[in-house]
PDB file of C-alpha atoms in Angstrom:
ATOM      1  CA  UNK R   1      85.304 180.404  99.191  1.00 48.00           C
ATOM      2  CA  UNK R   2      89.025 179.556  99.816  1.00 52.00           C
ATOM      3  CA  UNK R   3      89.994 176.533 101.814  1.00 48.00           C
ATOM      4  CA  UNK R   4      91.090 178.721 104.919  1.00 51.00           C
ATOM      5  CA  UNK R   5      87.847 180.682 104.708  1.00 51.00           C
ATOM      6  CA  UNK R   6      85.794 177.437 104.378  1.00 49.00           C
ATOM      7  CA  UNK R   7      87.667 176.004 107.474  1.00 48.00           C
ATOM      8  CA  UNK R   8      86.964 179.155 109.519  1.00 52.00           C
ATOM      9  CA  UNK R   9      83.117 179.049 108.376  1.00 50.00           C
ATOM     10  CA  UNK R  10      82.708 175.712 109.840  1.00 47.00           C
ATOM     11  CA  UNK R  11      84.771 175.950 113.180  1.00 47.00           C
ATOM     12  CA  UNK R  12      81.854 178.124 114.741  1.00 50.00           C
ATOM     13  CA  UNK R  13      79.164 175.414 113.573  1.00 49.00           C
ATOM     14  CA  UNK R  14      81.409 172.574 115.182  1.00 46.00           C
ATOM     15  CA  UNK R  15      81.454 174.668 118.204  1.00 47.00           C
ATOM     16  CA  UNK R  16      77.742 175.227 118.394  1.00 49.00           C
ATOM     17  CA  UNK R  17      77.019 171.832 117.777  1.00 53.00           C
ATOM     18  CA  UNK R  18      79.391 170.596 120.680  1.00 52.00           C
ATOM     19  CA  UNK R  19      77.499 172.845 122.952  1.00 65.00           C
ATOM     20  CA  UNK R  20      73.977 171.888 122.142  1.00 85.00           C
ATOM     21  CA  UNK R  21      74.520 168.194 121.925  1.00 95.00           C
ATOM     22  CA  UNK R  22      72.415 165.996 123.107  1.00 96.00           C
ATOM     23  CA  UNK R  23      69.417 167.567 121.841  1.00 96.00           C
ATOM     24  CA  UNK R  24      67.349 164.320 121.929  1.00 97.00           C
ATOM     25  CA  UNK R  25      67.283 160.839 123.624  1.00 97.00           C
ATOM     26  CA  UNK R  26      70.285 158.632 122.921  1.00 98.00           C
ATOM     27  CA  UNK R  27      69.519 155.124 121.926  1.00 98.00           C
ATOM     28  CA  UNK R  28      71.875 152.209 123.593  1.00 98.00           C
ATOM     29  CA  UNK R  29      71.529 149.074 121.845  1.00 98.00           C
ATOM     30  CA  UNK R  30      72.463 145.660 123.675  1.00 96.00           C
ATOM     31  CA  UNK R  31      73.152 143.054 121.306  1.00 91.00           C
ATOM     32  CA  UNK R  32      71.484 140.335 123.806  1.00 85.00           C
ATOM     33  CA  UNK R  33      68.007 139.643 125.165  1.00 80.00           C
ATOM     34  CA  UNK R  34      66.750 141.154 128.296  1.00 84.00           C
ATOM     35  CA  UNK R  35      67.692 139.681 131.993  1.00 76.00           C
ATOM     36  CA  UNK R  36      71.305 138.797 131.131  1.00 75.00           C
ATOM     37  CA  UNK R  37      74.504 140.381 132.730  1.00 77.00           C
ATOM     38  CA  UNK R  38      74.726 142.882 129.509  1.00 85.00           C
ATOM     39  CA  UNK R  39      71.097 144.121 130.007  1.00 87.00           C
ATOM     40  CA  UNK R  40      71.753 144.625 133.860  1.00 86.00           C
ATOM     41  CA  UNK R  41      75.136 146.715 133.160  1.00 90.00           C
ATOM     42  CA  UNK R  42      73.257 148.798 130.354  1.00 95.00           C
ATOM     43  CA  UNK R  43      70.519 149.688 132.175  1.00 95.00           C
ATOM     44  CA  UNK R  44      72.413 150.664 135.530  1.00 94.00           C
ATOM     45  CA  UNK R  45      74.740 152.907 133.502  1.00 97.00           C
ATOM     46  CA  UNK R  46      71.944 154.263 131.264  1.00 97.00           C
ATOM     47  CA  UNK R  47      70.067 155.533 134.034  1.00 96.00           C
ATOM     48  CA  UNK R  48      72.825 157.782 135.591  1.00 97.00           C
ATOM     49  CA  UNK R  49      73.966 158.793 132.317  1.00 98.00           C
ATOM     50  CA  UNK R  50      70.592 160.176 131.495  1.00 97.00           C
ATOM     51  CA  UNK R  51      70.861 162.366 134.676  1.00 97.00           C
ATOM     52  CA  UNK R  52      74.242 163.634 133.665  1.00 97.00           C
ATOM     53  CA  UNK R  53      73.573 164.623 130.093  1.00 97.00           C
ATOM     54  CA  UNK R  54      69.803 165.752 130.281  1.00 96.00           C
ATOM     55  CA  UNK R  55      68.225 163.565 127.898  1.00 97.00           C
ATOM     56  CA  UNK R  56      67.283 159.871 128.154  1.00 97.00           C
ATOM     57  CA  UNK R  57      69.751 156.927 127.308  1.00 98.00           C
ATOM     58  CA  UNK R  58      66.932 154.683 125.914  1.00 98.00           C
ATOM     59  CA  UNK R  59      68.198 150.975 126.315  1.00 97.00           C
ATOM     60  CA  UNK R  60      67.020 148.871 123.480  1.00 96.00           C
ATOM     61  CA  UNK R  61      67.671 144.992 123.352  1.00 95.00           C
ATOM     62  CA  UNK R  62      68.087 143.477 119.958  1.00 92.00           C
ATOM     63  CA  UNK R  63      69.544 139.972 120.588  1.00 85.00           C
ATOM     64  CA  UNK R  64      70.123 136.964 118.083  1.00 81.00           C
ATOM     65  CA  UNK R  65      72.897 136.010 115.246  1.00 84.00           C
ATOM     66  CA  UNK R  66      75.588 136.370 118.083  1.00 82.00           C
ATOM     67  CA  UNK R  67      74.917 139.719 118.508  1.00 87.00           C
ATOM     68  CA  UNK R  68      75.429 140.916 115.160  1.00 92.00           C
ATOM     69  CA  UNK R  69      72.177 142.358 114.689  1.00 95.00           C
ATOM     70  CA  UNK R  70      72.199 145.184 117.098  1.00 96.00           C
ATOM     71  CA  UNK R  71      76.240 145.527 116.440  1.00 97.00           C
ATOM     72  CA  UNK R  72      75.822 145.789 112.602  1.00 97.00           C
ATOM     73  CA  UNK R  73      72.945 148.488 113.043  1.00 98.00           C
ATOM     74  CA  UNK R  74      75.368 150.808 115.136  1.00 98.00           C
ATOM     75  CA  UNK R  75      78.208 150.392 112.884  1.00 97.00           C
ATOM     76  CA  UNK R  76      75.986 151.532 110.048  1.00 97.00           C
ATOM     77  CA  UNK R  77      74.257 154.265 112.062  1.00 98.00           C
ATOM     78  CA  UNK R  78      74.818 157.888 111.448  1.00 97.00           C
ATOM     79  CA  UNK R  79      77.924 158.982 113.618  1.00 97.00           C
ATOM     80  CA  UNK R  80      76.209 161.801 115.444  1.00 97.00           C
ATOM     81  CA  UNK R  81      76.135 160.169 119.030  1.00 97.00           C
ATOM     82  CA  UNK R  82      72.777 159.532 119.171  1.00 98.00           C
ATOM     83  CA  UNK R  83      73.141 155.755 118.392  1.00 98.00           C
ATOM     84  CA  UNK R  84      75.591 153.511 120.704  1.00 98.00           C
ATOM     85  CA  UNK R  85      76.187 149.852 121.117  1.00 98.00           C
ATOM     86  CA  UNK R  86      77.023 148.097 124.445  1.00 98.00           C
ATOM     87  CA  UNK R  87      80.259 146.448 123.366  1.00 96.00           C
ATOM     88  CA  UNK R  88      80.812 142.964 124.530  1.00 91.00           C
ATOM     89  CA  UNK R  89      83.680 140.182 124.644  1.00 90.00           C
ATOM     90  CA  UNK R  90      81.568 138.125 122.354  1.00 86.00           C
ATOM     91  CA  UNK R  91      80.754 140.820 119.654  1.00 91.00           C
ATOM     92  CA  UNK R  92      83.955 142.491 119.750  1.00 94.00           C
ATOM     93  CA  UNK R  93      86.858 139.683 120.553  1.00 92.00           C
ATOM     94  CA  UNK R  94      85.012 136.373 119.839  1.00 89.00           C
ATOM     95  CA  UNK R  95      83.052 136.794 116.538  1.00 90.00           C
ATOM     96  CA  UNK R  96      85.929 137.806 114.545  1.00 91.00           C
ATOM     97  CA  UNK R  97      87.415 134.489 114.770  1.00 88.00           C
ATOM     98  CA  UNK R  98      84.213 132.463 115.024  1.00 85.00           C
ATOM     99  CA  UNK R  99      82.121 134.144 112.013  1.00 88.00           C
ATOM    100  CA  UNK R 100      84.081 133.807 108.461  1.00 86.00           C
ATOM    101  CA  UNK R 101      81.892 137.065 106.796  1.00 89.00           C
ATOM    102  CA  UNK R 102      81.308 139.289 109.920  1.00 93.00           C
ATOM    103  CA  UNK R 103      79.079 142.084 108.789  1.00 95.00           C
ATOM    104  CA  UNK R 104      81.234 144.707 110.927  1.00 97.00           C
ATOM    105  CA  UNK R 105      84.742 145.287 111.658  1.00 95.00           C
ATOM    106  CA  UNK R 106      85.343 145.694 115.492  1.00 94.00           C
ATOM    107  CA  UNK R 107      88.349 148.017 114.775  1.00 93.00           C
ATOM    108  CA  UNK R 108      87.218 150.207 111.466  1.00 96.00           C
ATOM    109  CA  UNK R 109      83.496 150.615 112.277  1.00 97.00           C
ATOM    110  CA  UNK R 110      83.609 151.716 115.997  1.00 98.00           C
ATOM    111  CA  UNK R 111      84.808 154.603 118.185  1.00 98.00           C
ATOM    112  CA  UNK R 112      85.477 153.232 121.422  1.00 98.00           C
ATOM    113  CA  UNK R 113      84.274 155.214 124.080  1.00 98.00           C
ATOM    114  CA  UNK R 114      84.985 153.263 127.660  1.00 98.00           C
ATOM    115  CA  UNK R 115      85.414 149.962 128.987  1.00 97.00           C
ATOM    116  CA  UNK R 116      82.751 149.819 131.701  1.00 97.00           C
ATOM    117  CA  UNK R 117      83.576 146.703 133.625  1.00 93.00           C
ATOM    118  CA  UNK R 118      84.608 143.277 133.806  1.00 90.00           C
ATOM    119  CA  UNK R 119      82.649 140.600 135.190  1.00 88.00           C
ATOM    120  CA  UNK R 120      83.566 137.040 136.175  1.00 88.00           C
ATOM    121  CA  UNK R 121      81.859 133.965 134.568  1.00 91.00           C
ATOM    122  CA  UNK R 122      80.309 131.464 137.121  1.00 94.00           C
ATOM    123  CA  UNK R 123      79.361 127.836 136.506  1.00 97.00           C
ATOM    124  CA  UNK R 124      76.200 126.821 137.435  1.00 97.00           C
ATOM    125  CA  UNK R 125      73.914 123.398 137.609  1.00 97.00           C
ATOM    126  CA  UNK R 126      70.303 122.883 137.722  1.00 96.00           C
ATOM    127  CA  UNK R 127      68.848 121.462 140.882  1.00 95.00           C
ATOM    128  CA  UNK R 128      68.003 118.091 139.259  1.00 95.00           C
ATOM    129  CA  UNK R 129      71.524 117.172 138.201  1.00 96.00           C
ATOM    130  CA  UNK R 130      72.996 114.516 140.598  1.00 95.00           C
ATOM    131  CA  UNK R 131      76.115 116.685 141.697  1.00 96.00           C
ATOM    132  CA  UNK R 132      76.861 118.603 144.685  1.00 92.00           C
ATOM    133  CA  UNK R 133      79.859 120.483 143.592  1.00 95.00           C
ATOM    134  CA  UNK R 134      82.514 121.092 140.817  1.00 97.00           C
ATOM    135  CA  UNK R 135      84.273 117.889 141.114  1.00 96.00           C
ATOM    136  CA  UNK R 136      81.569 115.696 141.465  1.00 97.00           C
ATOM    137  CA  UNK R 137      79.896 117.319 138.059  1.00 97.00           C
ATOM    138  CA  UNK R 138      83.120 116.672 136.384  1.00 97.00           C
ATOM    139  CA  UNK R 139      83.029 113.031 137.368  1.00 97.00           C
ATOM    140  CA  UNK R 140      79.410 112.810 136.343  1.00 98.00           C
ATOM    141  CA  UNK R 141      79.896 114.292 132.950  1.00 97.00           C
ATOM    142  CA  UNK R 142      83.060 112.069 132.333  1.00 97.00           C
ATOM    143  CA  UNK R 143      80.639 109.121 133.138  1.00 97.00           C
ATOM    144  CA  UNK R 144      78.218 110.124 130.501  1.00 95.00           C
ATOM    145  CA  UNK R 145      80.316 111.777 127.745  1.00 96.00           C
ATOM    146  CA  UNK R 146      78.006 113.555 125.314  1.00 95.00           C
ATOM    147  CA  UNK R 147      75.011 112.951 127.284  1.00 97.00           C
ATOM    148  CA  UNK R 148      74.933 115.897 129.242  1.00 97.00           C
ATOM    149  CA  UNK R 149      74.421 119.561 127.921  1.00 97.00           C
ATOM    150  CA  UNK R 150      74.927 122.958 129.082  1.00 97.00           C
ATOM    151  CA  UNK R 151      73.485 126.338 127.958  1.00 95.00           C
ATOM    152  CA  UNK R 152      74.826 129.839 127.035  1.00 90.00           C
ATOM    153  CA  UNK R 153      73.613 133.312 125.932  1.00 80.00           C
ATOM    154  CA  UNK R 154      74.557 132.095 122.217  1.00 78.00           C
ATOM    155  CA  UNK R 155      76.852 131.159 120.046  1.00 76.00           C
ATOM    156  CA  UNK R 156      80.139 132.985 120.587  1.00 74.00           C
ATOM    157  CA  UNK R 157      78.811 134.550 123.973  1.00 77.00           C
ATOM    158  CA  UNK R 158      81.055 134.811 126.961  1.00 81.00           C
ATOM    159  CA  UNK R 159      79.066 131.679 128.665  1.00 87.00           C
ATOM    160  CA  UNK R 160      79.797 129.699 125.211  1.00 88.00           C
ATOM    161  CA  UNK R 161      83.513 130.396 125.308  1.00 88.00           C
ATOM    162  CA  UNK R 162      83.875 129.949 129.097  1.00 91.00           C
ATOM    163  CA  UNK R 163      82.297 126.521 128.903  1.00 93.00           C
ATOM    164  CA  UNK R 164      84.456 125.549 126.052  1.00 91.00           C
ATOM    165  CA  UNK R 165      87.406 126.564 128.019  1.00 90.00           C
ATOM    166  CA  UNK R 166      86.204 124.382 130.844  1.00 94.00           C
ATOM    167  CA  UNK R 167      85.933 121.564 128.696  1.00 93.00           C
ATOM    168  CA  UNK R 168      89.421 121.675 127.349  1.00 89.00           C
ATOM    169  CA  UNK R 169      90.517 122.192 130.895  1.00 91.00           C
ATOM    170  CA  UNK R 170      88.644 119.289 132.409  1.00 94.00           C
ATOM    171  CA  UNK R 171      88.425 117.139 129.252  1.00 94.00           C
ATOM    172  CA  UNK R 172      84.704 116.186 129.721  1.00 95.00           C
ATOM    173  CA  UNK R 173      82.296 115.999 126.827  1.00 95.00           C
ATOM    174  CA  UNK R 174      79.128 118.053 127.082  1.00 96.00           C
ATOM    175  CA  UNK R 175      76.660 119.534 124.560  1.00 95.00           C
ATOM    176  CA  UNK R 176      76.389 123.128 123.778  1.00 94.00           C
ATOM    177  CA  UNK R 177      72.891 124.332 123.516  1.00 95.00           C
ATOM    178  CA  UNK R 178      72.701 128.166 122.717  1.00 90.00           C
ATOM    179  CA  UNK R 179      69.979 130.694 123.673  1.00 87.00           C
ATOM    180  CA  UNK R 180      69.078 134.272 122.672  1.00 77.00           C
ATOM    181  CA  UNK R 181      70.332 135.619 125.937  1.00 77.00           C
ATOM    182  CA  UNK R 182      71.033 134.756 129.715  1.00 81.00           C
ATOM    183  CA  UNK R 183      67.304 135.042 130.309  1.00 83.00           C
ATOM    184  CA  UNK R 184      66.034 132.167 128.284  1.00 88.00           C
ATOM    185  CA  UNK R 185      68.918 130.126 129.103  1.00 90.00           C
ATOM    186  CA  UNK R 186      68.174 130.403 132.888  1.00 93.00           C
ATOM    187  CA  UNK R 187      64.431 129.701 132.207  1.00 94.00           C
ATOM    188  CA  UNK R 188      65.407 126.194 130.773  1.00 96.00           C
ATOM    189  CA  UNK R 189      68.088 125.724 133.551  1.00 96.00           C
ATOM    190  CA  UNK R 190      65.625 126.343 136.271  1.00 96.00           C
ATOM    191  CA  UNK R 191      63.114 124.051 134.363  1.00 95.00           C
ATOM    192  CA  UNK R 192      65.383 121.079 134.003  1.00 95.00           C
ATOM    193  CA  UNK R 193      65.716 121.109 130.163  1.00 96.00           C
ATOM    194  CA  UNK R 194      69.644 121.655 130.413  1.00 97.00           C
ATOM    195  CA  UNK R 195      71.917 120.550 132.898  1.00 97.00           C
ATOM    196  CA  UNK R 196      74.277 123.526 133.065  1.00 97.00           C
ATOM    197  CA  UNK R 197      75.202 127.037 132.346  1.00 95.00           C
ATOM    198  CA  UNK R 198      77.924 129.735 132.311  1.00 92.00           C
ATOM    199  CA  UNK R 199      77.077 133.521 132.469  1.00 88.00           C
ATOM    200  CA  UNK R 200      77.998 136.534 134.663  1.00 83.00           C
ATOM    201  CA  UNK R 201      76.609 136.799 138.210  1.00 83.00           C
ATOM    202  CA  UNK R 202      73.918 139.197 137.265  1.00 77.00           C
ATOM    203  CA  UNK R 203      72.177 136.379 135.444  1.00 79.00           C
ATOM    204  CA  UNK R 204      72.533 133.523 137.795  1.00 88.00           C
ATOM    205  CA  UNK R 205      72.952 134.732 141.272  1.00 87.00           C
ATOM    206  CA  UNK R 206      69.593 135.802 142.180  1.00 89.00           C
ATOM    207  CA  UNK R 207      68.294 132.160 141.319  1.00 93.00           C
ATOM    208  CA  UNK R 208      71.096 130.652 143.280  1.00 93.00           C
ATOM    209  CA  UNK R 209      70.503 132.676 146.166  1.00 92.00           C
ATOM    210  CA  UNK R 210      67.017 131.630 146.114  1.00 95.00           C
ATOM    211  CA  UNK R 211      68.238 128.116 145.891  1.00 95.00           C
ATOM    212  CA  UNK R 212      66.777 127.375 142.631  1.00 96.00           C
ATOM    213  CA  UNK R 213      70.207 126.412 140.825  1.00 97.00           C
ATOM    214  CA  UNK R 214      73.781 125.435 142.213  1.00 96.00           C
ATOM    215  CA  UNK R 215      76.901 127.736 141.428  1.00 97.00           C
ATOM    216  CA  UNK R 216      79.824 125.183 141.628  1.00 97.00           C
ATOM    217  CA  UNK R 217      82.747 127.382 140.427  1.00 97.00           C
ATOM    218  CA  UNK R 218      83.820 130.848 139.438  1.00 95.00           C
ATOM    219  CA  UNK R 219      86.037 131.652 136.583  1.00 92.00           C
ATOM    220  CA  UNK R 220      88.145 134.455 138.392  1.00 89.00           C
ATOM    221  CA  UNK R 221      91.494 133.880 139.728  1.00 87.00           C
ATOM    222  CA  UNK R 222      90.163 134.992 143.272  1.00 89.00           C
ATOM    223  CA  UNK R 223      86.925 134.070 144.909  1.00 91.00           C
ATOM    224  CA  UNK R 224      84.173 136.629 144.599  1.00 90.00           C
ATOM    225  CA  UNK R 225      82.836 138.180 147.981  1.00 88.00           C
ATOM    226  CA  UNK R 226      79.200 137.450 146.850  1.00 87.00           C
ATOM    227  CA  UNK R 227      80.206 133.870 146.587  1.00 91.00           C
ATOM    228  CA  UNK R 228      82.687 133.269 149.507  1.00 93.00           C
ATOM    229  CA  UNK R 229      82.279 129.435 149.608  1.00 94.00           C
ATOM    230  CA  UNK R 230      82.499 128.898 145.940  1.00 95.00           C
ATOM    231  CA  UNK R 231      86.155 127.974 144.864  1.00 96.00           C
ATOM    232  CA  UNK R 232      87.693 129.007 141.625  1.00 96.00           C
ATOM    233  CA  UNK R 233      88.085 126.531 138.866  1.00 96.00           C
ATOM    234  CA  UNK R 234      91.795 127.377 139.284  1.00 95.00           C
ATOM    235  CA  UNK R 235      91.512 126.154 142.976  1.00 95.00           C
ATOM    236  CA  UNK R 236      89.953 122.996 142.104  1.00 93.00           C
ATOM    237  CA  UNK R 237      93.087 121.756 140.099  1.00 93.00           C
ATOM    238  CA  UNK R 238      93.157 123.543 136.970  1.00 94.00           C
ATOM    239  CA  UNK R 239      95.985 126.047 136.876  1.00 91.00           C
ATOM    240  CA  UNK R 240      95.706 129.323 135.002  1.00 86.00           C
ATOM    241  CA  UNK R 241      92.143 129.037 134.245  1.00 90.00           C
ATOM    242  CA  UNK R 242      90.453 132.277 133.996  1.00 86.00           C
ATOM    243  CA  UNK R 243      87.268 133.404 132.255  1.00 88.00           C
ATOM    244  CA  UNK R 244      85.441 136.912 132.266  1.00 86.00           C
ATOM    245  CA  UNK R 245      83.093 138.700 130.231  1.00 85.00           C
ATOM    246  CA  UNK R 246      83.114 142.624 129.952  1.00 92.00           C
ATOM    247  CA  UNK R 247      81.274 145.567 128.659  1.00 94.00           C
ATOM    248  CA  UNK R 248      81.991 148.973 127.104  1.00 97.00           C
ATOM    249  CA  UNK R 249      80.327 151.853 125.298  1.00 98.00           C
ATOM    250  CA  UNK R 250      81.085 152.349 121.355  1.00 98.00           C
ATOM    251  CA  UNK R 251      79.602 154.665 119.055  1.00 98.00           C
ATOM    252  CA  UNK R 252      79.884 154.343 115.026  1.00 98.00           C
ATOM    253  CA  UNK R 253      83.369 155.287 113.544  1.00 98.00           C
ATOM    254  CA  UNK R 254      83.287 158.943 112.582  1.00 97.00           C
ATOM    255  CA  UNK R 255      81.496 160.287 115.874  1.00 97.00           C
ATOM    256  CA  UNK R 256      83.009 163.514 116.531  1.00 97.00           C
ATOM    257  CA  UNK R 257      85.678 163.457 119.159  1.00 95.00           C
ATOM    258  CA  UNK R 258      84.071 166.181 121.542  1.00 96.00           C
ATOM    259  CA  UNK R 259      80.923 163.804 121.455  1.00 97.00           C
ATOM    260  CA  UNK R 260      83.052 160.855 122.288  1.00 97.00           C
ATOM    261  CA  UNK R 261      84.752 162.727 125.141  1.00 97.00           C
ATOM    262  CA  UNK R 262      81.286 163.813 126.502  1.00 97.00           C
ATOM    263  CA  UNK R 263      80.068 160.351 126.458  1.00 98.00           C
ATOM    264  CA  UNK R 264      83.027 159.120 128.314  1.00 98.00           C
ATOM    265  CA  UNK R 265      82.976 161.900 130.935  1.00 97.00           C
ATOM    266  CA  UNK R 266      79.443 160.983 131.473  1.00 98.00           C
ATOM    267  CA  UNK R 267      79.960 157.242 131.743  1.00 97.00           C
ATOM    268  CA  UNK R 268      82.526 157.942 134.456  1.00 97.00           C
ATOM    269  CA  UNK R 269      80.011 159.963 136.260  1.00 97.00           C
ATOM    270  CA  UNK R 270      77.670 156.898 136.043  1.00 97.00           C
ATOM    271  CA  UNK R 271      80.311 154.498 136.983  1.00 97.00           C
ATOM    272  CA  UNK R 272      80.865 156.679 140.260  1.00 96.00           C
ATOM    273  CA  UNK R 273      77.465 157.059 141.123  1.00 96.00           C
ATOM    274  CA  UNK R 274      76.202 154.906 144.526  1.00 95.00           C
ATOM    275  CA  UNK R 275      73.647 153.136 142.578  1.00 93.00           C
ATOM    276  CA  UNK R 276      75.941 151.934 139.881  1.00 94.00           C
ATOM    277  CA  UNK R 277      78.777 151.239 142.382  1.00 94.00           C
ATOM    278  CA  UNK R 278      76.442 149.089 144.706  1.00 91.00           C
ATOM    279  CA  UNK R 279      74.974 147.192 141.349  1.00 88.00           C
ATOM    280  CA  UNK R 280      78.575 146.349 140.454  1.00 88.00           C
ATOM    281  CA  UNK R 281      79.809 145.492 143.833  1.00 87.00           C
ATOM    282  CA  UNK R 282      76.545 143.050 144.318  1.00 81.00           C
ATOM    283  CA  UNK R 283      77.470 141.389 141.063  1.00 80.00           C
ATOM    284  CA  UNK R 284      81.132 141.004 141.675  1.00 83.00           C
ATOM    285  CA  UNK R 285      82.009 143.336 138.803  1.00 86.00           C
ATOM    286  CA  UNK R 286      85.190 145.355 138.328  1.00 87.00           C
ATOM    287  CA  UNK R 287      84.657 148.835 137.434  1.00 92.00           C
ATOM    288  CA  UNK R 288      87.097 150.336 134.643  1.00 93.00           C
ATOM    289  CA  UNK R 289      86.246 153.356 133.040  1.00 95.00           C
ATOM    290  CA  UNK R 290      89.321 153.172 130.960  1.00 95.00           C
ATOM    291  CA  UNK R 291      89.125 155.639 127.821  1.00 95.00           C
ATOM    292  CA  UNK R 292      88.957 155.315 124.129  1.00 97.00           C
ATOM    293  CA  UNK R 293      92.571 154.831 123.489  1.00 96.00           C
ATOM    294  CA  UNK R 294      93.040 152.170 126.399  1.00 97.00           C
ATOM    295  CA  UNK R 295      89.675 150.530 125.396  1.00 97.00           C
ATOM    296  CA  UNK R 296      90.889 150.340 121.859  1.00 97.00           C
ATOM    297  CA  UNK R 297      93.983 148.529 122.952  1.00 96.00           C
ATOM    298  CA  UNK R 298      92.114 146.474 125.148  1.00 95.00           C
ATOM    299  CA  UNK R 299      89.775 145.053 122.396  1.00 96.00           C
ATOM    300  CA  UNK R 300      92.961 144.232 120.275  1.00 95.00           C
ATOM    301  CA  UNK R 301      94.548 142.079 123.081  1.00 92.00           C
ATOM    302  CA  UNK R 302      91.217 140.413 123.968  1.00 90.00           C
ATOM    303  CA  UNK R 303      90.652 139.415 120.262  1.00 91.00           C
ATOM    304  CA  UNK R 304      94.068 137.890 120.128  1.00 89.00           C
ATOM    305  CA  UNK R 305      93.661 136.042 123.510  1.00 83.00           C
ATOM    306  CA  UNK R 306      90.016 134.620 122.395  1.00 85.00           C
ATOM    307  CA  UNK R 307      91.106 133.730 118.936  1.00 87.00           C
ATOM    308  CA  UNK R 308      93.321 131.100 120.399  1.00 84.00           C
ATOM    309  CA  UNK R 309      90.565 129.679 122.376  1.00 81.00           C
ATOM    310  CA  UNK R 310      88.170 129.557 119.270  1.00 86.00           C
ATOM    311  CA  UNK R 311      90.925 127.857 117.039  1.00 83.00           C
ATOM    312  CA  UNK R 312      91.639 125.454 120.023  1.00 78.00           C
ATOM    313  CA  UNK R 313      88.181 124.451 120.359  1.00 75.00           C
ATOM    314  CA  UNK R 314      87.477 124.272 116.557  1.00 79.00           C
ATOM    315  CA  UNK R 315      84.600 126.659 116.931  1.00 74.00           C
ATOM    316  CA  UNK R 316      82.920 128.461 113.921  1.00 70.00           C
ATOM    317  CA  UNK R 317      79.605 129.851 112.799  1.00 66.00           C
ATOM    318  CA  UNK R 318      78.814 129.908 109.322  1.00 56.00           C
TER     319      UNK R 318
END
């Protein structure tokens, strides 16, 4: 069979596959433990995509190793559209600068589908900390260099980098305590085992609204509608401070373009749904929906931006 004949033979097969996909449930791996911002976003979007695709999008949490476990699994998965990863600023933009032998390549090993949303970071204190607001926390931390601590969802997580940015800006010395996800971090913040934490609003806002922790600052340039009385870090005397995390969908490299396109369209349907929009509004998230090419360019720009933060703070994970 000649080259032209072979090509013509496979075209109907590809067309048939495009029409029948998806034929079974789709796995969406989340590289962090349940209870955090990544988990909340993934489950909200997956629920609506399941309705649109006619197959369940099943969320699986696989935390640990700075998100490398789940991310590496998807990088090595069959590129058939049935295994996806919830991409995150930590796994795609921070890990390349922090981890010398990263087992995946954010550019080479994935097919970007869509940027789902951006989420401002918030900074919180446990109720046992003798500080009522941001300025008093900074003063307290400066009076006890190296004594106070803060938690994050793990080395290289958005919370880790956000607090390191804060340390550089305010010149405080607080010790980092990494956890395997925001949920575990929150438990210890509530229990008084750590003094402070940084995370997105989905992980910390409910506890703050219940009076169990104190949110003292937000990392966005503007105040959040859900926290109108909490000033930004910039408003409290630290110009140009901005720290947000973001989430997106990616498939293994080599996933057929028609499948990537279908997933993007389904994600847009999910982002436009009432349930997801209400959830995002509640969490102060900025919905995106940017397509594959725009998402790929965004990942590149974020990797360059966070590389400067990692090098400035001299962060590394061997």
